[in-house]
Short mmCIF file of C-alpha atoms in Angstrom, two decimals:
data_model
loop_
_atom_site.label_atom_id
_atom_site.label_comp_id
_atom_site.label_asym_id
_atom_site.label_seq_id
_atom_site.Cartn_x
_atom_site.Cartn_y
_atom_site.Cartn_z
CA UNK A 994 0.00 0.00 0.00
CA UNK A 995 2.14 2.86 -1.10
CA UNK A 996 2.49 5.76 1.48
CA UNK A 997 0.37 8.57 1.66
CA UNK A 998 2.86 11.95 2.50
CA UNK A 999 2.28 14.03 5.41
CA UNK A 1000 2.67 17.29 4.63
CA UNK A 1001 4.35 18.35 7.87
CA UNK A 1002 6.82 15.50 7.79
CA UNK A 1003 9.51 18.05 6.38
CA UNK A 1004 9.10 20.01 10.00
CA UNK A 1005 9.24 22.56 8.47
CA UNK A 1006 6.52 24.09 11.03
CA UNK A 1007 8.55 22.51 13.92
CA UNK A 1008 11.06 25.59 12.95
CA UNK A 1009 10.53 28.44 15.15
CA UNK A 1010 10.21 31.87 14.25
CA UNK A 1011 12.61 34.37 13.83
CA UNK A 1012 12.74 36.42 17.06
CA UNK A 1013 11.25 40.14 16.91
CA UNK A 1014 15.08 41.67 16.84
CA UNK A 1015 15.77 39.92 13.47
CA UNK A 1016 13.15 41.85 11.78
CA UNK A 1017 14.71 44.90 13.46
CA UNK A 1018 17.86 44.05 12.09
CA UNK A 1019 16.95 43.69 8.94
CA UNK A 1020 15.13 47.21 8.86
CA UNK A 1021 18.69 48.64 10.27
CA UNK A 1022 20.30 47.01 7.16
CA UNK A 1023 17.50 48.18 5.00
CA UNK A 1024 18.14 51.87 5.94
CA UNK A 1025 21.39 51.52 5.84
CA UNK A 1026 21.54 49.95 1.98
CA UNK A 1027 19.03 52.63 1.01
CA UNK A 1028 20.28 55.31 2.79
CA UNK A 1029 24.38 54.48 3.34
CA UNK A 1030 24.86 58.12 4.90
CA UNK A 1031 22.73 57.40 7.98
CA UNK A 1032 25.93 55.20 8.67
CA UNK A 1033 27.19 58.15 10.79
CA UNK A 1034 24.14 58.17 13.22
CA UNK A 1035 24.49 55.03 14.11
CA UNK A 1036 26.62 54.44 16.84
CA UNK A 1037 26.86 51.34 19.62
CA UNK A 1038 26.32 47.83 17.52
CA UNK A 1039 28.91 46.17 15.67
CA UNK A 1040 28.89 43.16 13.44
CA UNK A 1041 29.12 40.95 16.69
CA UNK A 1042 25.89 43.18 17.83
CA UNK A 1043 23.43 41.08 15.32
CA UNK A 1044 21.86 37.65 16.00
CA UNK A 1045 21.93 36.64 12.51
CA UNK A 1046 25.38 35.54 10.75
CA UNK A 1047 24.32 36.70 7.56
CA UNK A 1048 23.48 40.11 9.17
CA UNK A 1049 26.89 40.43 10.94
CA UNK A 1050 28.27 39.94 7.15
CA UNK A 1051 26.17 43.00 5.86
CA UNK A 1052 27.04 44.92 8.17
CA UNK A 1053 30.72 44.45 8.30
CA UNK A 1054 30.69 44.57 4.27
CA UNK A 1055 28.68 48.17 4.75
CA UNK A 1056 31.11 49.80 7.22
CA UNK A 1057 34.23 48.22 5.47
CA UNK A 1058 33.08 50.27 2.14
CA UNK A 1059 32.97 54.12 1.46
CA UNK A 1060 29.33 55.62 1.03
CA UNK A 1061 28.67 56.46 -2.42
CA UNK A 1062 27.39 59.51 -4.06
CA UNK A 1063 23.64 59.85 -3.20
CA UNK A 1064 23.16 61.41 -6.64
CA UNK A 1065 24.66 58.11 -8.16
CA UNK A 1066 23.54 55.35 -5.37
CA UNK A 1067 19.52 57.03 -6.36
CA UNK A 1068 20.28 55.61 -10.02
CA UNK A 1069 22.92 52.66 -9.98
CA UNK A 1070 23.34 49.63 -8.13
CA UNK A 1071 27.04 49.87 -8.37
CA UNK A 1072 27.73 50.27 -4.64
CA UNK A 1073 25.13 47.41 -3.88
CA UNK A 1074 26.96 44.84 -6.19
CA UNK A 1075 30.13 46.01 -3.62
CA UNK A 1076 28.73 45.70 -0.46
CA UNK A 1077 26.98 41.99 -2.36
CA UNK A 1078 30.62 41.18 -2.91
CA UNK A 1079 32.22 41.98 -0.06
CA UNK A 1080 29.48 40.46 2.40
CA UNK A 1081 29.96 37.02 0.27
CA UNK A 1082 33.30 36.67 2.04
CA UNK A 1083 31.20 35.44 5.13
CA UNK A 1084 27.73 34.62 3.59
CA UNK A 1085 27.92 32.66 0.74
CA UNK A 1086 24.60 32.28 0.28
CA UNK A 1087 23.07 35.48 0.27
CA UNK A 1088 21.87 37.08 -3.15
CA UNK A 1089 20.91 40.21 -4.59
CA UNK A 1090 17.66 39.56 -3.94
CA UNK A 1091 18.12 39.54 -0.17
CA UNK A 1092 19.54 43.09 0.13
CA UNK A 1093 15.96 43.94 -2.18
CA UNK A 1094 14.30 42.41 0.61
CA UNK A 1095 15.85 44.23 3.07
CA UNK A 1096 15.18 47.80 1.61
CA UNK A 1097 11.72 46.93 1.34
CA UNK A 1098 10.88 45.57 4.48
CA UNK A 1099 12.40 49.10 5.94
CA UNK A 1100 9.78 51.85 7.02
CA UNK A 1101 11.97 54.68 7.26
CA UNK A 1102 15.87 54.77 6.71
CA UNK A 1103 15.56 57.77 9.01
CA UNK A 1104 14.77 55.83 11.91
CA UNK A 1105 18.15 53.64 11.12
CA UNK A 1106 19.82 55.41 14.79
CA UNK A 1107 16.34 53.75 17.00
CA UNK A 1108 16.68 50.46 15.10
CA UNK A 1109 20.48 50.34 15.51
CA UNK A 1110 19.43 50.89 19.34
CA UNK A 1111 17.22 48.16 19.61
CA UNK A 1112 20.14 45.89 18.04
CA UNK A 1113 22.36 47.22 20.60
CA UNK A 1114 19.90 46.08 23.34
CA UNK A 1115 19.16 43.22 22.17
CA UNK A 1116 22.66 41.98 22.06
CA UNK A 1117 23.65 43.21 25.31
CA UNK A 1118 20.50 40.28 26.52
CA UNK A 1119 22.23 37.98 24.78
CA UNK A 1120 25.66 38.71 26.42
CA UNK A 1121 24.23 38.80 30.19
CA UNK A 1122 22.58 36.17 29.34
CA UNK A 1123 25.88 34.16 28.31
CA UNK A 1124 27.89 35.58 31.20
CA UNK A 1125 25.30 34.19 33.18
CA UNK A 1126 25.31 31.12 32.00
CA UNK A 1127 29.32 30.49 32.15
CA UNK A 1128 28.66 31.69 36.11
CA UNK A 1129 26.13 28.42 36.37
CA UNK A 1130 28.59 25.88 34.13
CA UNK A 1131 31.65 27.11 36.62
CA UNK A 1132 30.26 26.88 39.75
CA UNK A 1133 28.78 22.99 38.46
CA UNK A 1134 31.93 21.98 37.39
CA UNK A 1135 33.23 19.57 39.76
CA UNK A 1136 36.64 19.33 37.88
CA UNK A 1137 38.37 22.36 38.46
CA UNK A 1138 40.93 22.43 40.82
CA UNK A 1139 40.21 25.84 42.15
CA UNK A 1140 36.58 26.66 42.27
CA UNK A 1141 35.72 29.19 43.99
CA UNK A 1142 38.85 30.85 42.39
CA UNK A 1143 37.16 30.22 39.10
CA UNK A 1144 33.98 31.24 40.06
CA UNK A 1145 35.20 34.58 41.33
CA UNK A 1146 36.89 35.20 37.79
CA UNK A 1147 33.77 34.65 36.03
CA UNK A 1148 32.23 36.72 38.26
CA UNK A 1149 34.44 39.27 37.83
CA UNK A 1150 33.63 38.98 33.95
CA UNK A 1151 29.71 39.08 34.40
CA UNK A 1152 30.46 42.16 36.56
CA UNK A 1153 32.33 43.78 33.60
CA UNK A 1154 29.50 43.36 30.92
CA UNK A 1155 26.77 44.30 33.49
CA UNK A 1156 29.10 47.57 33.90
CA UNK A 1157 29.20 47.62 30.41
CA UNK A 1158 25.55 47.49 29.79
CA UNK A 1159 25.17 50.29 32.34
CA UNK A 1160 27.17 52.51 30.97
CA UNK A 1161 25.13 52.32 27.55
CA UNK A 1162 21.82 52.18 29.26
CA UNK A 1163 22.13 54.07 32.40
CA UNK A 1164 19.42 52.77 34.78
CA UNK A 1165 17.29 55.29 36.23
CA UNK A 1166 14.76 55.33 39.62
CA UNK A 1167 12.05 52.59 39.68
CA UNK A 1168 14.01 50.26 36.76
CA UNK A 1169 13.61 46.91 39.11
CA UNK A 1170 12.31 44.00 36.60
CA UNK A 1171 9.28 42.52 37.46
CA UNK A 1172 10.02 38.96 36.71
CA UNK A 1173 9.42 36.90 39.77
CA UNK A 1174 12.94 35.40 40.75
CA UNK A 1175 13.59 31.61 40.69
CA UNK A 1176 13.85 30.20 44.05
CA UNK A 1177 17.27 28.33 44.13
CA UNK A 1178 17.34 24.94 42.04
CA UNK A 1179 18.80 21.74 43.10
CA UNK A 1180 21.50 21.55 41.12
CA UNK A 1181 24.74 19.50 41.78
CA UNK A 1182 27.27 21.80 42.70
CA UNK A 1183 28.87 19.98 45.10
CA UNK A 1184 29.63 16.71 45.04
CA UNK A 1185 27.93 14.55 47.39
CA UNK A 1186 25.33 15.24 49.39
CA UNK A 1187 25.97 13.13 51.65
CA UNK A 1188 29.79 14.39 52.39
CA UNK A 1189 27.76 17.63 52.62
CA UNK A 1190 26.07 17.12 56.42
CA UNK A 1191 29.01 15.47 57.17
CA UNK A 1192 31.60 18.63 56.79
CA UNK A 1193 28.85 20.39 58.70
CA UNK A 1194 28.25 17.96 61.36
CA UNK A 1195 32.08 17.54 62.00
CA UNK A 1196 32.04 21.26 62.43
CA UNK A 1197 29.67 22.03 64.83
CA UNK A 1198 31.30 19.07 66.95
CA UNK A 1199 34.29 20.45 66.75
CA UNK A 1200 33.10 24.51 67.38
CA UNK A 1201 31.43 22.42 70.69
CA UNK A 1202 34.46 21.11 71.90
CA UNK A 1203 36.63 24.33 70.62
CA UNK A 1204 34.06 27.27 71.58
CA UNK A 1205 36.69 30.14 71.98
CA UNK A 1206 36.85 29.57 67.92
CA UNK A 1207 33.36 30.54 67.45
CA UNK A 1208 33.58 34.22 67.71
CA UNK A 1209 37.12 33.89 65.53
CA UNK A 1210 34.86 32.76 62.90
CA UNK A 1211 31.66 35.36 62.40
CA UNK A 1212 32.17 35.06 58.34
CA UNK A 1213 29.97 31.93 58.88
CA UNK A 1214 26.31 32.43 59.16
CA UNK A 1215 23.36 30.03 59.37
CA UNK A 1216 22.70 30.71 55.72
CA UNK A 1217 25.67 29.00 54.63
CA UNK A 1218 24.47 25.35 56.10
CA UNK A 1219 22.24 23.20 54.20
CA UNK A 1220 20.26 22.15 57.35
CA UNK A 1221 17.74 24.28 59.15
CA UNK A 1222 18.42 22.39 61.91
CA UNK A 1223 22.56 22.60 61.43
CA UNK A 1224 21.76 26.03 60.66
CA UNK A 1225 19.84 26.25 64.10
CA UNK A 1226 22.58 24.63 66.24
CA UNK A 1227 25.26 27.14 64.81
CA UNK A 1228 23.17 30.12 66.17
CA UNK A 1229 23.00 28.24 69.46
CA UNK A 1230 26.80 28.39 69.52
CA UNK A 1231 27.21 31.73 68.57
CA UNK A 1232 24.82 32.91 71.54
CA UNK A 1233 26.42 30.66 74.16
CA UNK A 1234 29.75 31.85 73.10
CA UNK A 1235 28.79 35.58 72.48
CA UNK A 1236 26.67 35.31 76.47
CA UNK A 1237 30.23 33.59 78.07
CA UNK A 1238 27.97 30.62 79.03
CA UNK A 1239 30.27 27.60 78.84
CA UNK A 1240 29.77 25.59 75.63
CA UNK A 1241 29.44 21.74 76.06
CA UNK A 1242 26.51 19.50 74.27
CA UNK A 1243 24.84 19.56 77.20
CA UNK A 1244 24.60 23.54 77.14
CA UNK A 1245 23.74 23.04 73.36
CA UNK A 1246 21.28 21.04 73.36
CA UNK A 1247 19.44 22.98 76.58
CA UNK A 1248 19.60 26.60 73.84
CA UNK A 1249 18.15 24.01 71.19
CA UNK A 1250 15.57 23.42 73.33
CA UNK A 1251 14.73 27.34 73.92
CA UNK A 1252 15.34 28.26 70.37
CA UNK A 1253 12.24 25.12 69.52
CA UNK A 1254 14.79 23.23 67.44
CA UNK A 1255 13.46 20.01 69.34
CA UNK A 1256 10.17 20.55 68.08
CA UNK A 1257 11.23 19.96 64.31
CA UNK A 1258 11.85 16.15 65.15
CA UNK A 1259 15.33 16.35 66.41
CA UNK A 1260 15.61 14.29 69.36
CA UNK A 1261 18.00 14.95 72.42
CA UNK A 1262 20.51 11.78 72.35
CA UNK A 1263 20.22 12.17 68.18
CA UNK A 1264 21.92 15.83 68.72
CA UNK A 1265 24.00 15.00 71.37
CA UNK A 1266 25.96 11.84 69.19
CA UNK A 1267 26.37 14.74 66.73
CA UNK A 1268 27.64 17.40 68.95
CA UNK A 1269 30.17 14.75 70.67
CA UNK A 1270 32.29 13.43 67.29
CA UNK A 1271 34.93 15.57 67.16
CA UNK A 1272 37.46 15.50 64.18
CA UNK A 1273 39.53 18.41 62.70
CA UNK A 1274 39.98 21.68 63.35
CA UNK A 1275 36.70 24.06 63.06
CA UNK A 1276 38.18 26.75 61.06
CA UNK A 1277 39.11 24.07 58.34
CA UNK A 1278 35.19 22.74 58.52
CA UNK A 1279 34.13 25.91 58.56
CA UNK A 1280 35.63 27.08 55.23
CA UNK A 1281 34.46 23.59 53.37
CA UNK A 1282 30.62 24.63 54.37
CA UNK A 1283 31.41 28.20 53.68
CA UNK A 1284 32.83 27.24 50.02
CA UNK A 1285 29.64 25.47 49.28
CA UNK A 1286 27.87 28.58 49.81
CA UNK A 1287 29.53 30.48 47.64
CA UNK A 1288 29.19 27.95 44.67
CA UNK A 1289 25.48 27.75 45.87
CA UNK A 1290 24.85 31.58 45.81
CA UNK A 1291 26.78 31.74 42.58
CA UNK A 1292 24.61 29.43 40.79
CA UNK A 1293 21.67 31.31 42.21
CA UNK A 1294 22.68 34.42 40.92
CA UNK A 1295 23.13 32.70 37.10
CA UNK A 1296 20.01 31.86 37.70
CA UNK A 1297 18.38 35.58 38.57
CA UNK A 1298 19.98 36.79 35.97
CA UNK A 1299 18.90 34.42 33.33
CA UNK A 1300 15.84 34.40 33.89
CA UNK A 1301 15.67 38.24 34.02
CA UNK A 1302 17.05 38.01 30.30
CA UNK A 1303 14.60 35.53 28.91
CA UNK A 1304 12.02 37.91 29.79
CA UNK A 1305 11.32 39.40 26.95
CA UNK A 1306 9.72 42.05 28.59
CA UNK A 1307 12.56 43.29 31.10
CA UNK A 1308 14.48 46.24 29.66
CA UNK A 1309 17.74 47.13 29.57
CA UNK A 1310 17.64 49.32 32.02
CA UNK A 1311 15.58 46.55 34.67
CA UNK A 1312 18.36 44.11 33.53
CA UNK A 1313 21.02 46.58 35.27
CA UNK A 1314 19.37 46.84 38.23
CA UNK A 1315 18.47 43.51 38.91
CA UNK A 1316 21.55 42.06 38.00
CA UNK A 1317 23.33 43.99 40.30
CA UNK A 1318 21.08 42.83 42.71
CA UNK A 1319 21.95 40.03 41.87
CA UNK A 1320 25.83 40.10 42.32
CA UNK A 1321 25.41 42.49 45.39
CA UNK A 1322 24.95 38.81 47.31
CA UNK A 1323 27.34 37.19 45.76
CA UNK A 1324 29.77 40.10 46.70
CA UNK A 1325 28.71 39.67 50.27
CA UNK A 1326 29.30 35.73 50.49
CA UNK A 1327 32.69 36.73 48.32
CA UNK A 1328 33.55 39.27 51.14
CA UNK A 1329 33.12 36.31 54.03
CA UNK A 1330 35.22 34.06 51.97
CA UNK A 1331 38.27 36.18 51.83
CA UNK A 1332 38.12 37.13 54.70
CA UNK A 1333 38.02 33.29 55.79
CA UNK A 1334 41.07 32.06 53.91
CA UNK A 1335 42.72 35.66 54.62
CA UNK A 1336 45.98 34.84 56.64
CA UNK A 1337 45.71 36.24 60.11
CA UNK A 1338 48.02 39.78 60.32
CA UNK A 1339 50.92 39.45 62.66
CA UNK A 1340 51.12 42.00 65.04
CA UNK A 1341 55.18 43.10 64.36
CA UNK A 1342 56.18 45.61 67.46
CA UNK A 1343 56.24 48.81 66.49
CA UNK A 1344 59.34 50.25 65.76
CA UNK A 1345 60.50 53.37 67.96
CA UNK A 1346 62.82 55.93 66.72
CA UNK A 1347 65.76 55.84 68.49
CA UNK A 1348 66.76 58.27 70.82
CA UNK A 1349 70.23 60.39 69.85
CA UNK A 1350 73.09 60.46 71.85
CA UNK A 1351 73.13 63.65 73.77
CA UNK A 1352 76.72 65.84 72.35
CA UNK A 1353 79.40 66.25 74.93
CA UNK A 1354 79.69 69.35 76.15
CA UNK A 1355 82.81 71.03 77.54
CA UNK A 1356 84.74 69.25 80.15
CA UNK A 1357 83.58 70.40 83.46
CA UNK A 1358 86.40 71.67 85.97
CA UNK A 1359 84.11 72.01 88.91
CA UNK A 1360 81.92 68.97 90.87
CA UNK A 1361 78.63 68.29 89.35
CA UNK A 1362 75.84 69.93 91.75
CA UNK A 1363 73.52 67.94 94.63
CA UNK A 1364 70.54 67.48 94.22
CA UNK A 1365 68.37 69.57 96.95
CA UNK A 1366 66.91 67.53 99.18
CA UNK A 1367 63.07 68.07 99.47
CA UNK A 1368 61.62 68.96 102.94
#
């Protein structure tokens, strides 16, 4: 029975739609083919600045090439046929027919300077949005050898192009974006989870049985742990410790027991077997649970940020100011980590200037006088 054909089994409407920017770009190029001396008013996009290859190539080919006489360019398609040659370097496909299309599709070559500005916000999207992106790979990559090292230096970078995208669309009062942000995903940036409560377990045993190290280490906060109830025992050492109280399990677990953390489920002998199995140092447990935190909050911020830019409805401006939201916790978590791993300052004694020798005077030829004595 021969086959009957399905007219949809090409996919051919399985291919999405060009996004709204592409037709923007391609009024931009019509302007600009129509029009070459509107060239000058546009300023801020580049060939890198267009989402379509074959766009970037029209582009580049316009700005490479002089603008022609508008007397001439009204009458010949001489300068057309260059900027058809010169674009073919990159595009190999596109015709003659193409760069037709694109001066018709163009309202107005005047408005070339607001169309090149909508190119030049679209693209800076797309660059957040891969800055962000690169954050979220780094901090998931369990194969680096330095990762919060790395994940500061993409930081750094997402910093830069948010800075960057400020400085060409300065935000102004009431620019927050409205898109909701995500609550913090599940995703594996550490490596087991397991390993996880352990590093935190191990260090509130050890802060128990080493309590003057507690107030040595105030870059930690509950916020760091993945626990509410870990979280909840490291505020009950910080009190007991910041109060003088002496610090033992049994003191623990009687703050627990004020602070409700006995009415989650957590029973007494369960918390004191935790608070007992010492191992380590705390400092070096405490920087393990406070490196997780900052891969965590990285992550999270990746995540803010990207979903700010698939909005299509957040504007340049809102994608400042809620990116820098954004990195404004990731700063603060940064600021707790060097100070962590900071070597402690060495108090040196100050140095005094040293007193001169007094000069010597003339040699004396009488006896030195007494001292009076006091009545």
């Amino acid at each position: 029975m021969p086959r009957t054909p399905d007219p949809d089994a090409d996919g051919l409407d399985t291919v999405p739609p060009p996004h709204p920017v592409f037709h923007i770009e391609q009024a931009l190029l019509g302007a600009l083919l129509l029009e070459p001396r509107h060239l000058d008013d546009v300023t801020g996009v580049a060939p890198a600045s267009f989402s379509a290859a074959v766009h970037a190539a029209l582009f580049a080919a316009i700005r490479s090439l002089p603008a022609p006489d508008p007397v001439e360019h009204a009458t010949t398609t001489k300068w057309l046929d260059q900027v058809l040659a010169a674009a073919r370097d990159q595009a190999r496909g596109l015709s003659a027919l193409y760069l037709q299309t694109l001066i018709q599709v163009c309202p107005s070559a005047r408005h070339a300077p607001a169309y090149a500005r909508i190119v030049e916000a679209e693209h800076s999207r797309r660059r957040l949005a891969a800055a962000a992106q690169r954050l979220m790979r780094t901090a998931r990559d369990t194969s680096l050898p330095q990762r919060v090292a790395a994940i500061l230096a993409e930081a750094e970078d997402l910093t830069a192009v948010v800075d960057d995208i400020a400085a060409r669309f300065p935000p102004h009062p009431g620019s927050l974006p409205r898109t909701p942000a995500p609550s913090p995903s599940p995703s594996p940036v550490t490596r087991h989870d397991e390993e996880e409560l352990d590093e935190e377990r191990l260090l509130l045993a050890t802060s128990t049985a080493h309590a003057s190290k507690v107030n040595q280490m105030r870059w930690l906060t509950p916020g760091d742990f993945t626990l509410s109830l870990h979280a909840g025992l490291w505020q009950c050492l910080t009190a007991l410790t910041r109060r003088g109280t002496p610090v033992d399990p049994m003191t623990v677990l009687w703050e627990a027991r004020h602070r409700g953390l006995l009415n989650t489920g957590a029973k007494p002998k369960e918390l004191l077997e935790l608070l007992s199995g010492t191992a380590g140092s705390p400092e070096h447990w405490g920087e393990r649970v406070l490196q997780r935190s900052v891969l965590m909050t990285a992550h999270h911020t990746g995540q803010r940020i990207e979903a700010y830019t698939d909005d299509p409805a957040t504007t340049p401006y809102q994608l400042v100011t809620g990116s820098r939201r954004a990195l404004a916790d990731l700063s603060a978590v940064r600021a707790r980590w060097q100070h962590a791993t900071s070597p402690t300052p060495t108090n040196n004694p100050t140095r005094t200037r040293a007193t001169a020798a007094p000069r010597a005077g003339p040699p004396r030829t009488t006896a030195p006088p007494t001292a009076r004595n006091s009545r």
